[in-house]
Short mmCIF file of C-alpha atoms in Angstrom, two decimals:
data_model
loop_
_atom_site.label_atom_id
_atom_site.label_comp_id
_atom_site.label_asym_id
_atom_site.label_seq_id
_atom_site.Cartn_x
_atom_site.Cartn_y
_atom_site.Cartn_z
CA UNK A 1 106.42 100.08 99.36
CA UNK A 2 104.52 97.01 98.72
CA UNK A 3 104.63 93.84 96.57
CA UNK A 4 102.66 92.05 94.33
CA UNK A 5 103.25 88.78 92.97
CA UNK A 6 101.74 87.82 89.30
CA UNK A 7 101.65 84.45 89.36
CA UNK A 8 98.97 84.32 86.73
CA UNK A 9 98.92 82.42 82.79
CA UNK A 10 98.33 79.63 81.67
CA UNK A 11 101.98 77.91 81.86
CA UNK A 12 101.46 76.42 78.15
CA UNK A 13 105.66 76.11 77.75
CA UNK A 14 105.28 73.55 80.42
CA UNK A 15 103.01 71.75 79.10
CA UNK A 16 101.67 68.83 80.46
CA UNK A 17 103.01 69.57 83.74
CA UNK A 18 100.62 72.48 83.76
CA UNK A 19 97.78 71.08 82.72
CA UNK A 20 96.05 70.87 85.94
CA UNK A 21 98.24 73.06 88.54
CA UNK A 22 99.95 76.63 88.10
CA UNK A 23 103.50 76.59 87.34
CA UNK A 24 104.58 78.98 90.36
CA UNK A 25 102.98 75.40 92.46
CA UNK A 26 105.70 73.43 90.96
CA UNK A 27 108.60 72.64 92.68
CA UNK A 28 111.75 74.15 92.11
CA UNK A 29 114.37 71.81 93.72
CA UNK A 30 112.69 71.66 97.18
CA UNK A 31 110.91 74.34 97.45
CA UNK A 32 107.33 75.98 95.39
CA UNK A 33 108.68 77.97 92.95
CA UNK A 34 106.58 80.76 94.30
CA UNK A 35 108.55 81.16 97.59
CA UNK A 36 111.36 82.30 95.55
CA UNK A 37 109.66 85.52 94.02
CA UNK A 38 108.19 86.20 97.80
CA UNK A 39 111.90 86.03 99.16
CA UNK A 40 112.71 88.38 96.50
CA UNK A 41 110.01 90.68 97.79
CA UNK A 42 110.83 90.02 101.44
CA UNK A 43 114.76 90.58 100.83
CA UNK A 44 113.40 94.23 99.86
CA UNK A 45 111.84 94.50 103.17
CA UNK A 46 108.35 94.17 101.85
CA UNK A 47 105.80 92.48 103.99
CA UNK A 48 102.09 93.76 102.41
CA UNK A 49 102.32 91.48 99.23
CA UNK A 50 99.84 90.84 96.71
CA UNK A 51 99.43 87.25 94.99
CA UNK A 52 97.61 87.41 91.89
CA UNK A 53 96.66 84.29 89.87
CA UNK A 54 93.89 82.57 87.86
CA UNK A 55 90.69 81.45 89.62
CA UNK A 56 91.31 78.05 89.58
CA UNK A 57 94.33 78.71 91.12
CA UNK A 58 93.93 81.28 93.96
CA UNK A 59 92.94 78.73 96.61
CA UNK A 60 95.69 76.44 96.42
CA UNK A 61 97.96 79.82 96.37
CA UNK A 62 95.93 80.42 99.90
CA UNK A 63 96.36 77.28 101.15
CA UNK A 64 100.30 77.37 100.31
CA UNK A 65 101.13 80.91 101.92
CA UNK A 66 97.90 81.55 103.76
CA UNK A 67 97.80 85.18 105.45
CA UNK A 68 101.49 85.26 105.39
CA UNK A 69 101.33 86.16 109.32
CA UNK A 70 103.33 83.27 109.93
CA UNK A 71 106.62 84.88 108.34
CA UNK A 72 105.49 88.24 109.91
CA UNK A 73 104.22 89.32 106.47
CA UNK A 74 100.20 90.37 105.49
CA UNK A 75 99.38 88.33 101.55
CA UNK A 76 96.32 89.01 100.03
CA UNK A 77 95.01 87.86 96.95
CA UNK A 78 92.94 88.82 93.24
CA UNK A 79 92.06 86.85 90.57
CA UNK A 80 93.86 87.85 87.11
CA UNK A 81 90.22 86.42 84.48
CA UNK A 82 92.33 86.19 81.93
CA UNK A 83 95.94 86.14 80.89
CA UNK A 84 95.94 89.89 79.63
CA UNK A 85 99.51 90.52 80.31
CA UNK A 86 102.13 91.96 83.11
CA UNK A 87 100.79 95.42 83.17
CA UNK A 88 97.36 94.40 83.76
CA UNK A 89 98.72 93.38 87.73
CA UNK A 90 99.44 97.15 88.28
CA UNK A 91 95.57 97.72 87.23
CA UNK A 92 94.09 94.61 89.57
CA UNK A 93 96.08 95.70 92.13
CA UNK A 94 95.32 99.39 92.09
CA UNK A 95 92.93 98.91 95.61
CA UNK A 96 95.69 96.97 97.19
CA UNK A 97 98.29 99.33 96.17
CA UNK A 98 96.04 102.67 97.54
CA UNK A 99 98.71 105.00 95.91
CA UNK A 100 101.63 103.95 97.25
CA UNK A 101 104.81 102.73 95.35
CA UNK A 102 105.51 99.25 94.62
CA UNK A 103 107.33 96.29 93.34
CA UNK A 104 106.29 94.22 90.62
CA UNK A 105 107.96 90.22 90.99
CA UNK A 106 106.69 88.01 88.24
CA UNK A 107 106.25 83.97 89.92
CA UNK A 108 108.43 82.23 87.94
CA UNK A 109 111.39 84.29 87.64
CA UNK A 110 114.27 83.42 90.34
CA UNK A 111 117.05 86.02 91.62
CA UNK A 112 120.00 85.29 93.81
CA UNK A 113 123.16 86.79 95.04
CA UNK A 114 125.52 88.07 97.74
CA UNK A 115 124.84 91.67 97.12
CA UNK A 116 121.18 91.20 96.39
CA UNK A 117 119.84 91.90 99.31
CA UNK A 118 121.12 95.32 99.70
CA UNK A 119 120.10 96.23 96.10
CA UNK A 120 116.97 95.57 96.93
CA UNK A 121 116.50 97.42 100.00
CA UNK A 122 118.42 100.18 98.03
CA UNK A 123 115.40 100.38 95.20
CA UNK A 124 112.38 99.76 97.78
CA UNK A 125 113.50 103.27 99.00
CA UNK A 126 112.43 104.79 95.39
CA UNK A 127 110.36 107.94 95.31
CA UNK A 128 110.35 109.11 92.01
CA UNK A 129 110.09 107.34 88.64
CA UNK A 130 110.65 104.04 88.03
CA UNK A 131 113.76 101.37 88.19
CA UNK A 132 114.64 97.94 86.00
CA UNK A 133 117.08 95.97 85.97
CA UNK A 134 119.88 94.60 83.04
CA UNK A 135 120.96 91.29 83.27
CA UNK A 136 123.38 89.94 80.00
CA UNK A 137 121.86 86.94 78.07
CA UNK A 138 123.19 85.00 74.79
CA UNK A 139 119.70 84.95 73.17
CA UNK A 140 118.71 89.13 74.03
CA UNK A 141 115.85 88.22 71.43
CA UNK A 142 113.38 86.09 73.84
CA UNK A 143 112.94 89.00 76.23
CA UNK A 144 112.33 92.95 76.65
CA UNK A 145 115.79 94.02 75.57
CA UNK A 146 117.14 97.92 77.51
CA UNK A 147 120.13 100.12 76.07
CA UNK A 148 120.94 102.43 78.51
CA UNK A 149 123.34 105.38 78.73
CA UNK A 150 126.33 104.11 80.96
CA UNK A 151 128.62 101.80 79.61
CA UNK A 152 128.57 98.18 80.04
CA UNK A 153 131.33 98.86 83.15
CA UNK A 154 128.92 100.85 84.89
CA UNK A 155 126.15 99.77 87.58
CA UNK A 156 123.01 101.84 86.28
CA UNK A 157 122.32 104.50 84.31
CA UNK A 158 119.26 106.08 82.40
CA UNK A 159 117.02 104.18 79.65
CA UNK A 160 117.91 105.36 75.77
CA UNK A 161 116.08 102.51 74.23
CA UNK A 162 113.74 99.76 74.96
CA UNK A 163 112.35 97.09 73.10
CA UNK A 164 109.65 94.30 73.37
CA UNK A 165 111.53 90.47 71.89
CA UNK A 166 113.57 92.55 69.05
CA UNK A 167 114.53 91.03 65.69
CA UNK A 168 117.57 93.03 66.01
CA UNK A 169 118.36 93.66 69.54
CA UNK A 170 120.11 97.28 70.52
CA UNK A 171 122.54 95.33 73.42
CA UNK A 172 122.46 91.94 75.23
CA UNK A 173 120.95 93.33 78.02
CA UNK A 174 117.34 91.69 78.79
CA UNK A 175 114.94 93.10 81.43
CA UNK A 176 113.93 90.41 84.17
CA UNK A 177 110.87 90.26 85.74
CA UNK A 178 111.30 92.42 88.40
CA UNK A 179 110.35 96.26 88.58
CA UNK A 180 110.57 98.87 90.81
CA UNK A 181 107.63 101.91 89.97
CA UNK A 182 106.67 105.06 92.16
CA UNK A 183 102.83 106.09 92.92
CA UNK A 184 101.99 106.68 89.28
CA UNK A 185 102.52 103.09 88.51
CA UNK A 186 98.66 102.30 88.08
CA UNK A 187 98.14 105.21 86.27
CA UNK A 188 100.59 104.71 83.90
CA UNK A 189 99.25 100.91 83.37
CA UNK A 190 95.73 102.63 82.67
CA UNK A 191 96.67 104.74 79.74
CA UNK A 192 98.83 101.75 77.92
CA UNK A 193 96.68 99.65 75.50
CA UNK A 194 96.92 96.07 74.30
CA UNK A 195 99.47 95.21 71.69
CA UNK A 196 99.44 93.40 68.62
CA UNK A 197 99.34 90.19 70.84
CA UNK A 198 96.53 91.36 72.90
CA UNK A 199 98.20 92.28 76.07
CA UNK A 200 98.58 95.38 78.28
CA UNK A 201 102.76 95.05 78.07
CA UNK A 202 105.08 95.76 81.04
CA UNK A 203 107.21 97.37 78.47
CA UNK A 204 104.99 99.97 77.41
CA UNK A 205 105.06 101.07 80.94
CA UNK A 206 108.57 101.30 81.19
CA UNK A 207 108.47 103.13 77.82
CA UNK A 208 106.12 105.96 79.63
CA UNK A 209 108.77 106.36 81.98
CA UNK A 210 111.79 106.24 80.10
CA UNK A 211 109.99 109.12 77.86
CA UNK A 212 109.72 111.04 81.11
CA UNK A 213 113.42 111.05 81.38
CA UNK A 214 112.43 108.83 84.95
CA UNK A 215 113.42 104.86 83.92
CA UNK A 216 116.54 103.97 85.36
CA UNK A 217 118.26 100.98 85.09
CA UNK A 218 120.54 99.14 87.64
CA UNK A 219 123.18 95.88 85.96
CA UNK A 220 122.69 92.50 87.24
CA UNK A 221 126.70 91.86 87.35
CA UNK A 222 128.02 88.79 87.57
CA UNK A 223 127.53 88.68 90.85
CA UNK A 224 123.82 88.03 90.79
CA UNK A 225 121.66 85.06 89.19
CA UNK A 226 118.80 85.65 87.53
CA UNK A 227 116.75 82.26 86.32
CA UNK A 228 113.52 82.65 84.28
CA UNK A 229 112.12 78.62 85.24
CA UNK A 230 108.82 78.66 82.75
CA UNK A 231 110.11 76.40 80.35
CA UNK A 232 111.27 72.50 81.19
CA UNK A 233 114.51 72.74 80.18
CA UNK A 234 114.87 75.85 82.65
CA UNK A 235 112.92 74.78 85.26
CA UNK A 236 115.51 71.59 85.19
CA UNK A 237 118.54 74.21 85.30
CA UNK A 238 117.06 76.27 87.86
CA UNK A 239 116.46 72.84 90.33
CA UNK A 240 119.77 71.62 89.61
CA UNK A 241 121.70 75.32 90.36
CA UNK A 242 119.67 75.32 93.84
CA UNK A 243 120.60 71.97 94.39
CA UNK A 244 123.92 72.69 93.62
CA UNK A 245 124.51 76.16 95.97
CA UNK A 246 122.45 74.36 98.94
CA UNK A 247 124.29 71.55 98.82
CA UNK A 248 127.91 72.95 98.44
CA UNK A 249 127.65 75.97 100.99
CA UNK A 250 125.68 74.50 103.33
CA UNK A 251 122.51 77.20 103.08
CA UNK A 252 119.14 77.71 102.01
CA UNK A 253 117.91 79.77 99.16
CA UNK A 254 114.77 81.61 99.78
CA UNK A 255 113.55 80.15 102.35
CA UNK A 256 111.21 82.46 104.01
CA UNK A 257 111.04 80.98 107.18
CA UNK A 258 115.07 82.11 107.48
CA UNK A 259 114.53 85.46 105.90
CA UNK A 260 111.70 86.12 108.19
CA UNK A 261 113.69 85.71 111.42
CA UNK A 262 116.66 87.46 110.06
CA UNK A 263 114.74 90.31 108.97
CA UNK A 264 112.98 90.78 112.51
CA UNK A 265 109.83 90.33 110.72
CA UNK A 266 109.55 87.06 113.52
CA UNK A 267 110.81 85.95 116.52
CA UNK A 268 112.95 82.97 117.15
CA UNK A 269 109.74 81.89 119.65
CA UNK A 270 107.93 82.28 116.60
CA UNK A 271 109.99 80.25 114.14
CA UNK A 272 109.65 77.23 117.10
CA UNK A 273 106.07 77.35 116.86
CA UNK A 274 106.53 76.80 112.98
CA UNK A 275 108.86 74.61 113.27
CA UNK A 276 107.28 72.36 115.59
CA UNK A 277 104.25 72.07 113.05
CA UNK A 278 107.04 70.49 110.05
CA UNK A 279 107.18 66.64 109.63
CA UNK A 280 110.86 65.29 109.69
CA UNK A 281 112.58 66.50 106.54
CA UNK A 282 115.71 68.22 105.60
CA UNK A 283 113.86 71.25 105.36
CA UNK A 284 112.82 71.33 109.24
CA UNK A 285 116.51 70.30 110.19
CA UNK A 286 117.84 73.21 108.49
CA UNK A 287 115.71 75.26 110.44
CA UNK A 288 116.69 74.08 114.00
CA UNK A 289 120.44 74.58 112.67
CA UNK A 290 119.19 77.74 111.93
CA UNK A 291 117.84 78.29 115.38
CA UNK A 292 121.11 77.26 117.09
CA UNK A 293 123.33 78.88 114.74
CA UNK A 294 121.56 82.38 116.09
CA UNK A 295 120.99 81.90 119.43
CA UNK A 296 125.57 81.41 119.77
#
């Protein structure tokens, strides 16, 4: 499976701070809020990833993450013209993708959790159809809203009803940014066509799949955090809840220099070489206490 990363729009909710830089550039505690959609991704044990943004905004994307070699990982990059919606990704990345599954992140949307990792890996491993996930909100009318045949006790089920920023939403179960489709994926994106705002939407395409019987949906308990930082006052309350888990346990969240080694993707030779390149900050001494902590 591989990864792509739409990192893409024109950030007008955060507004002026995006005036002349892409949100997913903007930092998110201490880290580019990008790096937290490519842990995602990496967390899933996917290393051919995608990054697709406006072309303004591609090269400082490429001078940020580069090739990605340095985590053990290969990132390429396309240019997304215009804003034209989530779906359209699938399309611009239909070369990259050369019929193989994937995993769709969007850049500003944050996940994080103790069995996150494993649900991940668990949903890379799809073959057939497609899978989204349910996470409860107080406001189910900002987002795609799902209402899904298992209970709300349950951990998945299949897709009854979905629904683009309802009036009158079926459940309090949104859809985050992060979805899970099988080879057809492009296809699918191909026959959808722009709604009423202009956009190929990512919820048409789960539509074609939940009319297929093959949309499946997996809960976001309470367990797991999912942060959506593309407004200020969210981007504030995503900073502030890294700051606060970092601080209080003693780890990093999404770092990929971490995930890399722990995943095999590097070497601990490797990570040495990076680390050796890093000024003197808090993030470098985390590393070498990473480094020791491994080698006892």
């Amino acid at each position: 499976m591989k990864g792509i990363i739409l990192s893409g729009g024109k950030g007008t909710r955060l507004h002026p701070l995006t005036f002349v830089v892409s949100k997913q550039l903007l930092p998110v505690y201490d880290k580019p809020m990008i790096y937290y959609p490519l842990s995602t991704l990496m967390l899933a044990g996917i290393r051919e990833i995608l990054v697709i943004s406006a072309p303004e905004d591609l090269p400082l994307f490429k001078k940020l993450l580069k090739t990605g070699e340095q985590w053990g990982l290969s990132i390429s990059y396309e240019e997304q013209a215009e804003p034209n919606g989530i779906a359209e990704a699938l399309v611009i990345g239909e070369r990259f993708l050369a019929g193989e599954s994937c995993c769709l992140v969007l850049g500003d949307n944050i996940f994080y959790g103790a069995t996150l990792p494993e649900r991940l890996k668990r949903a890379s491993q799809l073959q057939s159809g497609a899978i989204v996930f349910a996470y409860q909100v107080a406001n189910p009318s900002h987002y795609a809203v799902v209402t899904f045949e298992s209970g709300p006790e349950e951990s998945s089920g299949r897709v009854l009803f979905i629904e683009e920023k309802p009036t009158q939403a079926k459940s309090n179960f949104a859809v985050p940014g992060l979805y899970f489709y099988d080879n057809e994926g492009v296809e699918v994106a191909k026959t959808i066509r722009p709604s009423m705002r202009g956009e190929l939407e990512i919820t048409d395409v789960n539509r074609v799949y939940m009319e297929r019987g093959q949309l499946n949906v997996e809960i976001l308990g309470r367990g797991v955090a999912w942060l959506d930082a593309g407004m200020p006052e969210s981007l504030l309350q995503a900073s502030m809840f890294i700051q606060t888990i970092q601080e209080r346990q003693g780890f990093m969240i999404s770092c990929p220099e971490e995930i890399a080694l722990r995943s095999g993707f590097i070497s601990r030779e490797q990570l040495a070489v990076l680390i050796d390149k890093m000024g003197n900050n808090t993030y470098r001494s985390y590393l070498e206490r990473t480094l020791v902590e491994l080698a006892t």
